[in-house]
Each structure stands twice: as structure tokens, then as C-alpha cells.
Amino acid sequence: MVFEDKMLTYGDPADEVRKNTDPLDAIRAKCEETEHCVHYKERLELCEARVNSRSNTTEECTEELFDFLHARDHCVAHKLFNNVK
């Protein structure tokens, strides 16, 4: 057990970075670039710009945020489990 710990500690730093990165982050980034997700992301950004341009508003971008997250997570769901060991 101690030998394995030393191997992990003294291994290549690049290997540690690869081991510590979450594949979910990379898949989410790729999915956000798909045509379907880009559409929802643009709608969210337009809503955020509209809300931030007003000083007194009760409008929120909750619906647009949920639409974007749903589209992104739908894309992620089909790709994530290919990377799980």
C-alpha cells in the first residue's frame, strides 16, 4: 500500500492532472458547442443582457437557464457513460 502511494505521489505530474480532471467538465464544454445548446445559450445570454440593462425589474431568466441546462444535460447523458470505467 505504501509503495502504491509513493508511485502516485512521485509519478508524472501530467498524469496527476489527467487523473484529477473530471471528464464531465470536458463533455459539458463540448456539448455547449452543439447547435441545439448554442440556441438555448444565446436565449439565456439575451435574457441576462435584458435583465442587467434594467435597474428596476422583477424579470428573471430562470426559464431560459433551465432550458439551457436541460439541453446540455441531455447531450451529456448520451456521452458521459462511455467515459466511466
Coordinates of C-alpha atoms in Angstrom, one line a residue:
M1 CA 0.0 0.0 0.0
V2 CA 2.8 2.4 0.8
F3 CA 4.6 1.6 -2.4
E4 CA 1.4 2.4 -4.4
D5 CA 1.0 5.7 -2.5
K6 CA 4.6 6.6 -3.4
M7 CA 4.0 5.7 -7.0
L8 CA 1.1 8.1 -7.1
T9 CA 2.9 10.8 -5.3
Y10 CA 6.1 10.6 -7.3
G11 CA 4.6 9.9 -10.7
D12 CA 4.5 12.2 -13.6
P13 CA 2.7 15.5 -12.7
A14 CA 0.9 15.4 -16.0
D15 CA -0.6 12.0 -15.1
E16 CA -1.9 13.6 -11.8
V17 CA -3.6 16.4 -13.7
R18 CA -5.3 13.9 -16.0
K19 CA -6.4 11.7 -13.1
N20 CA -7.8 14.8 -11.2
T21 CA -9.7 16.2 -14.1
D22 CA -13.4 15.4 -14.3
P23 CA -14.5 14.1 -17.7
L24 CA -17.9 15.7 -17.0
D25 CA -16.4 19.2 -17.4
A26 CA -14.9 18.3 -20.8
I27 CA -18.1 16.7 -22.0
R28 CA -20.2 19.7 -20.8
A29 CA -17.9 22.1 -22.7
K30 CA -18.2 20.1 -25.9
C31 CA -22.0 19.8 -25.5
E32 CA -22.3 23.5 -25.0
E33 CA -20.9 24.0 -28.5
T34 CA -23.5 21.9 -30.2
E35 CA -26.1 23.7 -32.3
H36 CA -29.0 22.7 -30.1
C37 CA -27.3 24.0 -26.9
V38 CA -25.9 27.2 -28.6
H39 CA -29.5 28.2 -29.4
Y40 CA -30.5 28.0 -25.7
K41 CA -27.3 29.6 -24.6
E42 CA -28.0 32.6 -26.8
R43 CA -31.5 32.9 -25.5
L44 CA -30.1 32.8 -21.9
E45 CA -27.5 35.5 -22.7
L46 CA -30.1 37.7 -24.3
C47 CA -32.3 37.4 -21.3
E48 CA -29.4 38.2 -18.9
A49 CA -28.4 41.2 -21.0
R50 CA -32.0 42.5 -21.0
V51 CA -32.3 42.0 -17.2
N52 CA -29.0 43.5 -16.5
S53 CA -29.8 46.6 -18.6
R54 CA -32.7 47.5 -16.4
S55 CA -32.3 48.9 -13.0
N56 CA -35.8 48.0 -11.6
T57 CA -37.2 44.8 -12.9
T58 CA -38.7 41.6 -11.5
E59 CA -37.9 39.6 -14.6
E60 CA -35.6 36.6 -14.0
C61 CA -34.0 34.2 -16.5
T62 CA -34.9 31.0 -14.7
E63 CA -36.8 29.5 -17.6
E64 CA -34.0 30.2 -20.1
L65 CA -31.4 28.8 -17.6
F66 CA -33.4 25.6 -17.1
D67 CA -33.9 25.2 -20.8
F68 CA -30.2 25.5 -21.4
L69 CA -29.2 23.2 -18.6
H70 CA -31.8 20.6 -19.8
A71 CA -30.4 20.7 -23.4
R72 CA -26.8 20.5 -22.2
D73 CA -27.5 17.6 -19.7
H74 CA -29.5 15.7 -22.4
C75 CA -26.4 15.9 -24.6
V76 CA -24.1 14.9 -21.7
A77 CA -26.2 11.9 -20.7
H78 CA -25.6 10.2 -24.0
K79 CA -21.8 10.7 -23.9
L80 CA -20.8 10.5 -20.2
F81 CA -21.2 6.8 -19.6
N82 CA -18.8 6.0 -22.4
N83 CA -16.1 7.5 -20.2
V84 CA -17.0 5.8 -17.0
K85 CA -14.9 2.8 -16.0

